[in-house]
XYZ file of C-alpha atoms in Angstrom:
731
model
C 168.354 -27.551 32.048
C 169.237 -28.309 28.318
C 167.119 -26.677 25.610
C 166.042 -30.383 24.778
C 164.901 -30.807 28.243
C 161.583 -28.699 27.802
C 158.292 -30.047 27.243
C 158.455 -29.197 23.408
C 161.686 -30.112 22.255
C 163.574 -27.742 20.717
C 163.953 -29.758 17.435
C 160.703 -29.755 17.393
C 160.064 -25.969 16.920
C 162.840 -25.481 14.529
C 161.100 -28.325 12.047
C 158.177 -26.202 12.535
C 159.878 -22.762 11.533
C 161.619 -24.644 8.725
C 157.830 -24.745 7.320
C 157.459 -22.061 4.605
C 153.858 -22.239 4.044
C 153.342 -21.903 8.446
C 153.805 -17.619 8.614
C 150.956 -17.929 4.902
C 149.316 -20.156 6.953
C 149.028 -18.014 10.530
C 148.322 -14.660 8.432
C 145.722 -16.522 6.763
C 144.315 -17.958 9.825
C 144.096 -14.513 11.349
C 142.460 -12.524 8.250
C 139.645 -15.115 8.541
C 138.611 -14.825 11.943
C 138.934 -10.791 11.843
C 136.569 -10.468 9.000
C 134.157 -13.214 10.034
C 134.147 -10.911 13.618
C 133.399 -7.812 11.927
C 131.390 -9.505 9.599
C 129.694 -10.637 12.680
C 129.550 -7.331 13.832
C 127.936 -5.553 11.485
C 125.256 -7.882 10.549
C 123.936 -7.391 14.026
C 124.645 -3.727 13.605
C 126.862 -3.319 16.565
C 129.461 -0.744 16.566
C 133.157 -1.801 15.741
C 135.033 0.982 18.484
C 133.767 3.251 21.056
C 132.695 6.212 20.827
C 132.550 9.404 23.245
C 135.600 10.505 25.333
C 136.536 7.229 26.355
C 136.924 5.615 23.084
C 138.384 9.385 21.578
C 141.078 9.618 24.211
C 141.816 5.453 23.243
C 142.470 6.089 19.640
C 144.644 9.676 20.910
C 146.653 6.798 23.273
C 146.561 4.649 19.923
C 148.317 7.096 18.058
C 151.198 8.356 20.344
C 151.806 4.214 20.772
C 152.489 4.299 17.144
C 154.760 7.990 17.003
C 156.490 6.235 19.607
C 157.401 3.052 17.673
C 158.268 4.913 14.287
C 160.470 6.924 16.445
C 162.283 4.003 17.813
C 163.244 2.730 14.755
C 162.983 -0.855 15.109
C 160.493 -3.411 14.217
C 158.550 -5.197 16.471
C 159.896 -8.615 16.603
C 159.277 -11.262 18.951
C 160.669 -9.798 21.762
C 157.484 -7.415 21.294
C 156.851 -3.890 22.861
C 155.203 -3.228 26.231
C 153.403 -0.411 24.651
C 151.217 -2.478 21.881
C 150.241 -5.293 24.160
C 149.468 -3.269 27.067
C 146.849 -1.046 25.438
C 145.698 -4.196 23.421
C 144.698 -6.155 26.190
C 143.210 -3.249 27.529
C 141.136 -2.427 25.005
C 140.040 -6.650 25.154
C 139.489 -6.191 28.697
C 136.933 -3.287 28.172
C 135.280 -3.414 25.178
C 135.730 -7.144 23.527
C 138.088 -9.279 20.721
C 136.868 -6.920 17.651
C 137.715 -3.592 19.262
C 141.086 -4.971 20.509
C 141.679 -6.193 16.637
C 141.327 -3.094 15.565
C 143.681 -1.152 18.015
C 146.282 -4.257 16.809
C 145.619 -3.427 13.458
C 146.267 0.452 13.703
C 149.272 0.207 15.211
C 150.827 -2.720 12.991
C 149.434 -1.053 9.844
C 150.999 2.516 10.371
C 153.899 1.376 11.856
C 154.456 -0.784 8.543
C 153.504 2.625 6.034
C 156.287 4.159 8.201
C 159.038 1.458 7.469
C 157.791 -0.188 3.396
C 160.217 -2.419 3.667
C 159.133 -4.455 6.734
C 155.548 -5.138 4.442
C 156.006 -8.634 4.983
C 157.059 -8.906 8.065
C 154.675 -6.752 9.647
C 151.562 -8.977 8.276
C 152.686 -11.453 9.966
C 153.016 -9.688 13.365
C 149.453 -8.585 12.876
C 148.129 -11.834 12.167
C 150.146 -12.980 15.430
C 148.706 -10.544 17.786
C 144.802 -10.994 16.214
C 145.315 -14.631 17.420
C 146.765 -14.045 20.378
C 143.855 -11.782 21.046
C 141.434 -14.083 20.287
C 142.926 -16.615 22.924
C 142.810 -14.139 25.828
C 139.200 -13.783 24.772
C 138.516 -17.764 24.107
C 139.986 -17.260 28.178
C 138.036 -14.852 29.461
C 135.172 -16.366 27.477
C 136.069 -19.492 30.198
C 135.333 -17.479 33.279
C 132.079 -16.405 32.054
C 133.503 -12.460 30.947
C 132.007 -11.803 27.153
C 132.778 -7.829 26.819
C 131.223 -5.480 24.252
C 131.065 -2.049 22.831
C 127.632 -1.886 24.129
C 128.206 -3.740 27.583
C 132.004 -2.802 28.359
C 133.378 -5.025 31.216
C 133.617 -3.008 34.554
C 134.491 -5.776 37.665
C 132.220 -4.257 40.582
C 134.888 -6.166 42.794
C 138.357 -6.431 42.209
C 139.232 -9.779 44.042
C 140.558 -12.524 43.352
C 138.445 -14.409 40.816
C 138.770 -10.623 38.407
C 142.954 -10.866 39.207
C 142.367 -14.505 38.174
C 140.700 -13.994 34.939
C 142.333 -10.904 34.015
C 145.621 -12.844 34.805
C 144.254 -15.498 32.671
C 143.677 -13.494 30.034
C 147.057 -11.186 29.792
C 148.988 -15.288 29.799
C 146.919 -16.415 26.841
C 147.379 -13.542 24.951
C 151.256 -13.601 25.850
C 152.123 -17.084 25.616
C 150.068 -17.297 22.515
C 151.611 -14.063 20.669
C 155.125 -14.710 21.737
C 155.045 -18.644 20.967
C 153.834 -18.282 16.902
C 156.226 -14.935 16.404
C 159.439 -17.334 17.605
C 158.086 -20.134 15.506
C 157.765 -17.789 12.530
C 159.952 -14.642 12.577
C 162.309 -15.312 15.449
C 166.078 -15.039 15.515
C 166.795 -18.641 16.310
C 169.791 -18.846 18.267
C 169.610 -22.383 19.687
C 169.174 -22.512 22.460
C 172.040 -19.737 23.205
C 171.803 -18.799 27.277
C 172.579 -15.143 27.046
C 169.785 -14.818 24.204
C 167.864 -17.379 26.498
C 168.338 -14.879 29.397
C 167.591 -11.784 28.240
C 164.190 -12.766 26.415
C 163.060 -13.900 29.660
C 163.930 -10.528 31.171
C 162.016 -8.442 28.028
C 158.976 -11.163 28.851
C 159.140 -10.587 32.266
C 158.639 -6.543 31.558
C 155.556 -7.341 28.663
C 153.591 -9.376 31.922
C 153.936 -6.759 34.185
C 152.829 -4.097 31.503
C 149.826 -6.454 31.031
C 148.825 -7.254 34.955
C 149.722 -3.230 36.071
C 149.171 -1.441 33.556
C 146.179 -2.587 31.616
C 143.415 -2.758 34.856
C 144.737 0.638 35.506
C 143.755 1.633 31.859
C 140.483 -0.029 32.300
C 139.375 2.117 35.505
C 140.482 5.405 33.953
C 138.342 4.819 30.592
C 135.725 3.865 32.927
C 135.692 6.193 35.527
C 134.846 9.521 35.313
C 137.828 11.492 32.941
C 138.576 9.141 30.357
C 140.386 11.871 29.159
C 143.532 11.184 30.896
C 144.022 8.394 29.146
C 146.716 9.784 26.836
C 148.666 9.964 29.870
C 149.442 6.220 29.839
C 151.654 6.820 26.948
C 154.141 7.987 29.977
C 154.795 4.825 31.184
C 154.526 2.524 28.123
C 156.966 4.465 26.318
C 159.325 4.471 29.055
C 158.580 0.376 29.429
C 159.592 0.667 25.591
C 162.756 1.823 25.982
C 163.548 0.058 29.168
C 163.379 -3.308 26.587
C 165.135 -1.643 23.590
C 167.989 -1.147 25.853
C 167.898 -4.321 27.815
C 168.176 -5.813 23.733
C 170.807 -3.410 22.719
C 172.909 -4.469 25.494
C 172.150 -8.416 25.144
C 173.071 -7.733 21.426
C 175.874 -5.801 21.970
C 177.654 -8.613 24.574
C 176.999 -11.109 21.512
C 177.816 -9.285 18.531
C 181.541 -7.668 16.926
C 181.008 -4.316 16.988
C 183.306 -3.509 14.229
C 182.167 -6.271 11.645
C 178.283 -6.636 12.928
C 179.433 -10.128 12.851
C 178.612 -12.381 16.232
C 181.873 -12.749 18.991
C 183.829 -15.214 20.967
C 181.006 -15.592 23.811
C 178.279 -16.104 21.124
C 180.109 -18.875 19.216
C 181.005 -20.284 22.656
C 177.352 -20.651 23.235
C 176.064 -21.517 19.621
C 178.605 -24.551 19.437
C 177.373 -25.905 22.645
C 173.827 -25.742 22.084
C 175.690 -27.367 18.194
C 177.233 -30.286 20.647
C 174.047 -31.030 22.275
C 171.595 -31.350 18.914
C 174.747 -33.355 16.819
C 175.277 -35.969 20.152
C 171.371 -35.967 20.096
C 171.380 -37.325 16.347
C 174.360 -38.922 16.098
C 176.427 -36.936 13.697
C 179.834 -34.875 13.923
C 180.103 -30.799 14.065
C 183.363 -28.840 13.023
C 184.489 -26.086 13.891
C 186.868 -23.517 11.942
C 189.247 -21.093 12.972
C 190.415 -18.919 10.211
C 193.630 -16.111 10.309
C 194.606 -14.182 8.317
C 198.511 -14.326 6.833
C 200.788 -11.275 7.528
C 197.470 -8.970 8.098
C 199.561 -6.399 10.589
C 201.552 -5.235 7.953
C 198.540 -4.179 6.479
C 197.875 -2.140 9.564
C 201.158 -1.212 9.943
C 201.822 0.105 6.105
C 198.281 1.820 5.069
C 197.198 2.088 9.013
C 194.381 0.941 11.389
C 191.422 2.543 9.649
C 192.566 1.008 6.893
C 193.061 -2.510 8.262
C 189.410 -1.957 9.958
C 187.667 -1.198 5.997
C 189.953 -4.700 4.494
C 188.712 -6.771 7.867
C 185.197 -5.728 6.736
C 185.376 -6.780 3.127
C 186.641 -10.287 4.620
C 183.568 -10.790 6.935
C 181.313 -10.170 3.889
C 183.081 -12.912 2.251
C 182.735 -15.127 4.587
C 179.091 -14.629 4.836
C 178.615 -15.208 0.876
C 180.708 -17.891 1.352
C 179.037 -20.030 4.391
C 177.809 -23.108 3.699
C 173.840 -23.770 4.302
C 173.509 -24.209 8.239
C 177.072 -22.537 8.787
C 177.702 -19.551 11.123
C 180.417 -17.264 11.339
C 182.532 -15.442 14.015
C 184.313 -12.535 14.706
C 187.267 -13.518 17.569
C 189.298 -10.570 17.385
C 191.994 -9.049 15.231
C 191.816 -10.930 11.831
C 191.063 -14.295 13.275
C 187.399 -15.573 12.376
C 185.834 -19.077 13.173
C 182.756 -20.404 11.553
C 180.725 -23.137 12.832
C 179.551 -26.271 11.094
C 176.316 -27.706 13.128
C 176.342 -30.563 11.302
C 179.616 -32.132 9.795
C 180.244 -35.692 7.687
C 183.307 -36.530 8.098
C 186.799 -34.200 9.321
C 187.470 -34.512 5.312
C 184.560 -33.221 4.862
C 184.884 -29.902 7.669
C 188.557 -29.612 5.471
C 187.189 -29.251 2.160
C 184.634 -26.536 3.708
C 187.556 -25.023 5.142
C 189.628 -24.754 2.130
C 186.986 -23.386 -0.062
C 186.142 -20.634 2.563
C 189.995 -19.589 2.771
C 189.858 -19.826 -1.346
C 187.189 -17.297 -1.026
C 189.452 -14.506 0.318
C 192.323 -15.161 -1.700
C 191.296 -13.265 -4.452
C 191.660 -9.441 -4.623
C 190.472 -6.730 -2.723
C 190.087 -2.995 -2.932
C 190.820 -0.999 -0.484
C 190.669 2.742 -1.793
C 191.826 1.969 -5.145
C 194.867 -0.558 -3.848
C 194.157 -4.063 -4.737
C 195.272 -6.225 -2.295
C 195.720 -10.439 -2.267
C 195.479 -11.977 1.448
C 196.169 -14.847 2.111
C 194.958 -16.930 4.845
C 195.501 -20.108 7.047
C 192.772 -22.361 8.906
C 192.268 -24.926 11.183
C 189.786 -27.886 12.063
C 188.736 -30.002 14.744
C 185.381 -32.043 14.735
C 183.409 -32.984 17.466
C 183.551 -35.763 18.811
C 187.083 -36.666 17.179
C 189.416 -34.326 19.027
C 186.866 -32.583 21.790
C 183.480 -32.546 23.622
C 183.213 -29.233 24.515
C 183.545 -25.974 22.634
C 186.508 -24.611 24.472
C 188.113 -27.673 23.404
C 187.348 -27.831 19.845
C 188.148 -23.844 19.446
C 191.597 -24.450 21.529
C 192.395 -27.869 18.815
C 191.769 -25.529 15.738
C 193.988 -22.603 16.863
C 196.744 -25.463 17.231
C 196.076 -26.976 13.616
C 195.647 -23.369 12.635
C 199.029 -22.604 14.058
C 199.866 -25.970 11.919
C 198.866 -24.631 8.893
C 200.655 -21.434 9.181
C 203.982 -22.862 9.453
C 204.028 -25.763 6.614
C 202.422 -22.884 4.229
C 199.853 -25.497 3.624
C 196.493 -23.480 4.011
C 194.657 -25.487 5.702
C 195.390 -28.466 8.388
C 192.718 -30.821 10.719
C 193.790 -30.933 14.120
C 196.394 -33.932 14.953
C 196.838 -34.958 18.408
C 200.551 -36.121 17.958
C 201.266 -32.722 16.448
C 199.928 -30.409 19.784
C 201.946 -30.071 22.552
C 199.482 -28.625 24.750
C 197.866 -31.904 25.594
C 198.220 -33.134 29.681
C 200.328 -36.115 28.408
C 202.899 -34.313 26.470
C 203.020 -31.262 28.821
C 203.747 -33.740 31.491
C 206.654 -35.122 28.762
C 207.822 -31.763 27.826
C 208.513 -31.521 31.383
C 210.083 -34.677 32.028
C 211.833 -33.837 28.346
C 213.494 -30.606 30.366
C 214.664 -32.574 33.667
C 216.052 -35.190 31.356
C 218.328 -32.834 29.611
C 219.638 -31.941 32.800
C 220.198 -34.759 34.248
C 222.027 -36.716 30.739
C 218.964 -38.901 30.246
C 219.147 -37.774 26.504
C 221.657 -39.392 24.612
C 222.826 -39.499 20.904
C 222.862 -42.226 18.300
C 225.664 -42.070 15.254
C 224.400 -43.876 11.801
C 226.996 -43.503 9.436
C 226.787 -42.987 5.861
C 229.255 -44.805 3.675
C 229.697 -44.486 0.407
C 229.793 -47.184 -2.475
C 233.547 -47.265 -2.390
C 233.602 -48.196 1.142
C 234.504 -45.124 2.397
C 232.777 -43.556 5.119
C 231.199 -39.879 4.276
C 230.450 -39.477 7.815
C 227.910 -39.882 10.586
C 224.753 -38.087 11.394
C 224.147 -37.802 15.067
C 220.728 -38.704 15.969
C 218.585 -38.150 19.523
C 217.285 -40.784 21.578
C 215.421 -40.956 25.014
C 214.602 -43.565 26.892
C 212.070 -42.880 29.681
C 212.344 -44.103 32.904
C 208.577 -44.669 33.130
C 207.140 -44.975 29.657
C 210.364 -46.647 27.722
C 211.681 -45.713 24.948
C 210.146 -42.105 23.543
C 209.997 -42.204 19.947
C 212.081 -38.916 18.056
C 209.189 -37.448 16.225
C 207.067 -37.257 19.456
C 209.652 -35.656 21.746
C 211.438 -33.343 19.199
C 207.823 -32.112 18.410
C 207.074 -30.940 21.689
C 210.489 -29.215 21.952
C 209.607 -27.097 18.728
C 206.145 -26.349 19.355
C 207.576 -25.221 23.129
C 210.316 -23.213 23.054
C 212.839 -26.006 24.486
C 214.469 -26.689 20.622
C 216.859 -24.194 21.317
C 218.008 -25.612 24.759
C 217.895 -29.215 22.897
C 220.282 -28.304 20.131
C 222.518 -26.523 22.182
C 222.718 -30.063 24.145
C 223.099 -31.869 21.004
C 226.012 -29.658 19.607
C 227.407 -29.961 22.432
C 227.471 -33.708 23.344
C 227.983 -34.345 19.299
C 231.206 -31.799 19.187
C 232.929 -33.360 22.498
C 232.218 -37.005 20.729
C 234.581 -35.400 17.680
C 236.865 -34.477 19.795
C 237.212 -37.967 21.595
C 237.241 -39.492 18.187
C 240.012 -37.669 16.948
C 242.438 -38.116 20.016
C 242.042 -41.392 18.820
C 243.119 -40.776 15.498
C 239.670 -41.045 13.914
C 238.681 -37.813 11.852
C 234.941 -38.627 10.848
C 232.553 -35.146 10.290
C 229.273 -35.612 12.211
C 226.326 -33.906 11.179
C 223.632 -32.765 13.517
C 220.120 -31.526 12.271
C 219.118 -28.186 13.732
C 215.628 -26.477 12.995
C 214.286 -23.370 11.563
C 213.705 -22.232 15.135
C 217.680 -22.624 15.720
C 218.401 -20.448 12.552
C 216.457 -17.724 12.948
C 217.489 -17.368 16.378
C 220.537 -14.292 16.872
C 223.503 -14.806 17.204
C 223.267 -18.999 16.465
C 226.265 -19.131 13.977
C 228.332 -17.104 16.768
C 227.397 -20.037 19.377
C 228.732 -22.577 16.657
C 231.661 -21.221 16.216
C 232.274 -20.717 19.836
C 231.612 -24.021 20.562
C 233.775 -25.159 18.127
C 236.378 -23.294 19.536
C 236.320 -24.385 22.595
C 236.439 -27.933 21.683
C 239.285 -27.458 19.523
C 237.627 -28.714 16.860
C 237.642 -27.656 13.133
C 234.869 -26.086 11.338
C 235.104 -28.977 8.898
C 234.211 -32.006 11.177
C 230.754 -30.365 11.673
C 227.977 -30.369 9.300
C 224.391 -28.820 10.095
C 221.439 -30.776 8.684
C 219.100 -28.063 7.742
C 215.695 -28.169 5.596
C 214.261 -25.884 3.020
C 211.545 -24.459 5.763
C 214.379 -22.581 6.830
C 213.411 -20.179 4.195
C 209.785 -19.918 5.156
C 209.540 -17.621 8.071
C 211.902 -14.643 7.522
C 214.216 -15.689 4.566
C 216.534 -12.396 4.960
C 217.439 -14.023 8.585
C 217.640 -17.156 7.618
C 220.490 -16.172 5.004
C 222.823 -14.326 6.950
C 222.796 -16.895 9.531
C 223.459 -20.004 7.054
C 226.343 -17.411 5.587
C 227.547 -16.768 8.865
C 227.752 -20.546 9.525
C 229.504 -21.142 5.987
C 231.681 -18.525 6.777
C 233.018 -20.209 9.946
C 233.868 -23.077 7.811
C 230.855 -25.418 8.850
C 229.273 -27.576 5.818
C 225.600 -27.424 5.638
C 223.901 -30.553 3.844
C 219.855 -29.890 2.683
C 217.908 -32.676 4.661
C 214.217 -34.291 3.993
C 214.785 -33.327 -0.484
C 211.762 -33.165 -1.922
C 208.950 -32.857 0.727
C 208.573 -29.008 0.644
C 206.984 -26.889 -1.377
C 209.812 -24.888 -3.412
C 212.674 -26.783 -3.531
C 214.199 -26.293 -6.806
C 214.473 -22.302 -6.055
C 215.766 -23.127 -2.487
C 218.632 -25.061 -3.677
C 220.103 -21.757 -5.299
C 219.370 -19.682 -2.371
C 220.709 -22.360 0.325
C 224.585 -22.052 0.822
C 224.588 -26.145 1.270
C 227.050 -28.209 -0.485
C 225.374 -32.207 0.439
C 221.673 -33.049 -0.145
C 219.615 -35.843 1.407
C 216.795 -37.698 -0.505
C 214.188 -37.915 1.883
C 213.614 -41.977 3.012
C 209.749 -41.573 1.279
C 211.507 -41.582 -2.580
C 214.064 -43.909 -1.152
C 211.753 -46.989 0.131
C 210.086 -47.840 -2.922
C 212.583 -47.257 -5.586
C 212.939 -50.710 -6.564
C 208.955 -50.926 -7.060
C 208.106 -47.576 -8.415
C 209.098 -46.338 -11.692
C 207.915 -42.799 -10.538
C 209.928 -42.665 -7.350
C 212.786 -44.131 -9.221
C 212.229 -40.872 -12.148
C 212.211 -38.583 -9.192
C 215.322 -40.242 -7.475
C 217.298 -39.638 -10.795
C 216.303 -36.405 -11.833
C 217.485 -34.896 -8.320
C 220.911 -36.451 -8.563
C 221.182 -35.242 -11.894
C 220.178 -31.347 -10.955
C 222.185 -31.723 -7.120
C 225.193 -33.125 -9.561
C 224.563 -30.336 -11.865
C 225.335 -28.106 -9.220
C 228.312 -29.271 -7.823
C 226.378 -31.442 -4.634
C 226.920 -34.859 -3.487
C 223.664 -36.768 -2.854
C 223.109 -39.115 0.530
C 220.429 -41.266 0.054
C 218.676 -42.354 3.334
C 216.656 -45.228 4.156
C 218.722 -47.841 2.010
C 217.753 -50.967 3.568
C 217.749 -53.507 0.916
C 220.831 -55.027 -1.545
C 218.003 -54.238 -4.550
C 217.790 -50.651 -2.846
C 221.694 -50.201 -3.155
C 222.198 -51.586 -6.924
C 219.500 -48.795 -7.972
C 221.308 -46.421 -6.307
C 224.811 -47.315 -7.376
C 223.703 -47.593 -10.650
C 222.072 -44.292 -10.490
C 224.930 -42.482 -9.332
C 224.272 -41.806 -5.752
C 227.292 -40.701 -3.662
C 226.270 -42.205 -0.383
C 223.526 -44.377 1.161
C 222.293 -44.243 4.998
C 220.151 -46.625 6.311
C 219.648 -50.280 8.365
C 221.119 -51.664 5.897
C 224.214 -50.000 6.043
C 224.237 -49.673 9.789
C 221.297 -48.532 12.093
C 222.215 -45.839 14.918
C 224.796 -46.670 17.696
C 225.878 -45.458 20.931
C 229.398 -43.637 21.243
C 230.403 -46.828 22.320
C 229.793 -49.098 19.020
C 229.857 -46.356 16.644
C 233.876 -46.159 18.357
C 234.089 -50.031 17.440
C 232.352 -50.134 14.199
C 234.911 -46.907 12.786
C 238.083 -48.586 13.678
C 236.619 -51.827 12.356
C 236.264 -50.396 8.919
C 239.610 -48.485 8.954
C 241.205 -51.950 9.635
C 239.373 -53.674 6.283
C 239.461 -51.099 4.654
C 242.157 -49.176 5.039
C 240.191 -46.518 6.316
C 240.585 -42.857 6.417
C 237.073 -42.044 7.336
C 237.274 -38.639 4.928
C 234.195 -37.072 3.737
C 233.033 -36.849 0.043
C 234.892 -33.992 -1.433
C 232.143 -31.836 -3.466
C 231.177 -32.912 -7.173
C 232.412 -29.662 -9.615
C 229.660 -28.777 -11.270
C 229.075 -30.191 -14.588
C 229.459 -27.844 -17.673
C 227.211 -29.828 -19.904
C 224.349 -29.432 -18.275
C 222.211 -32.018 -16.711
C 222.574 -35.459 -18.530
C 223.520 -39.256 -17.950
C 223.970 -40.642 -14.912
C 227.382 -40.921 -12.443
C 229.238 -38.204 -14.363
C 232.815 -37.530 -13.744
C 234.444 -35.654 -10.666
C 232.842 -37.397 -8.423
C 233.605 -40.705 -6.435
C 230.812 -42.457 -7.767
C 231.914 -41.855 -11.509
C 235.073 -43.111 -10.803
C 234.030 -45.897 -8.701
C 231.507 -46.880 -11.540
C 234.398 -46.431 -14.158
C 236.161 -49.132 -12.595
C 233.690 -51.706 -13.067
C 232.738 -51.162 -16.163
C 236.509 -50.917 -17.384
C 236.951 -54.697 -15.538
C 237.938 -53.434 -12.679
C 236.125 -55.286 -9.529
C 233.759 -52.585 -7.617
C 234.620 -52.501 -4.524
C 232.318 -54.538 -1.729
C 229.135 -53.296 -0.258
C 229.544 -52.834 3.480
C 227.158 -54.606 5.545
C 226.064 -54.472 8.949
C 228.433 -55.564 11.543
C 225.509 -56.105 14.078
C 221.385 -56.783 13.963
C 219.786 -53.968 12.956
C 217.680 -52.141 15.587
C 213.962 -51.434 14.994
């Protein structure tokens, strides 16, 4: 049964619990009832508490119960204790509700006095106990039983009717007190199964105490030796201890022992309940997974004890930064999760995640050492990304690792970047088989200078799935990068591309070919040596191979990346910086990467003719690259106006559908031969530019191919005609 399936809907109880006037109202009602009962007893001249041996024995038993509760060091919360409930019900059965109220108040007041900081809660507990005693007294009165000090209830026979009367009174007391305490001060865990299960166990033990021990206390008090009543303290204390042990074990199952935060089991159970509630009200819920960056270095440098103290500070900061209604848990290590039971949108959840990550960025003090930690967070949203807690947690984990890779801080889950969905896992298996069977093909797209020369070709991967048809390169390359298949794919592309270069060289076509490599390839030990070995095996000079990298190669392990790139350039392999302008520290990386060519990303080139800001970015990029002696290639050139703008700005070469779409090897061969036949084809790469000595200045300075072409045009010499596509453009 779900929490919302009960007779009283859980959301109704939560609304009651949220009322700030409810606890004061309960206290006021109990105070009025107790005062009225005491006043009436005094007005009628009746005693408030029994005297004689039985009265003193009850007083001593009450003192022992109070001492035990104080020694436990726990407050009497909605889980309840057996001893106080059993003693109160026994006095109620024998002497009536006024005497039972005095016993209950004695227990509550004395325990509250021993723990001063619990006085407000003690008042609520005492009030609830009084109302519970009143409910039990009404139950007895309904069956014709009205005990008092002068006329104790001493059943002549213990038959089924007597058992029913006692059971009804105990049930009324238990349901009233536990229900009111749950609503007023209980830990509202919203239907956690572990908590609910443990609560039922505790209430079962309380019920055993009420039904089993209370009648025995009555029998002994009414018998010839009431002085034996204090001996009941032993079983009552044992039941109390059993309750606290059960509670402690339940808390251990749901709480992180280091930080005191909730743990993974709690998170999954709480998320399950939150999703039920969100579905009921038609709202979203979100899960934020937070992981500390480079926390392992803290443990390695300062030790694990220092790392634990740091985690305590992180937990405190997350508690303080939580928005209203959110709950935090520690999943283990340096991973934390925040549950947002109600979220307006994925964007709103991402905004909360950024605030949480920002709260961890302020310096932390650790034994006088100021440390600055960074964190990455992933966000998943119900029902957009998953419909269960496990699914949300897994997808938040995927988004978090994406944020780590991109150094973006916070990422929202995106299905197309997740390599672990069943569909993508199936596609991964198909990709492995496609590499084995040669289904993956290479197409070649030319890079052409403005004077008509072919600057080179870029090898692009194409895959036509036998059932799915053409698979987007972004899709299957993304799968390869996240699955560990990328090195295998890179080996396949390098091997195929170098074999094609060798065939072209045998035909007299000497043109360099560029191959894209991922950061994972660059960080693979021995990558530079394996590239050199392949060049030697195919008898291809190193200058005929160009490797295109992105600046992300320096983000994970800068030293290893630098060593690998130095090894490649040492063998004579040329390097090109791809997707320039889309990273985070491009200008810094330009100085650190041993590249001879820079490619301006198509996102800037596409709007060059219509967007002044993009045009200025392209112009500045060209000036900067030329000042460093780099050749600049613009990607994604698709129209005449963009071609002319780039030529006017001094770009060295272009690549795009206006020149030619990517072609299979046979068509690329025909295209290259056609270019050589028409324009005295030499198929030579563009020579590197010499760095300017006059700083970053005007467009198209001396020393470059475009400078010569522009100079020819300026002197009246016709500029070379623009190359045109020789076949229909591919989609």
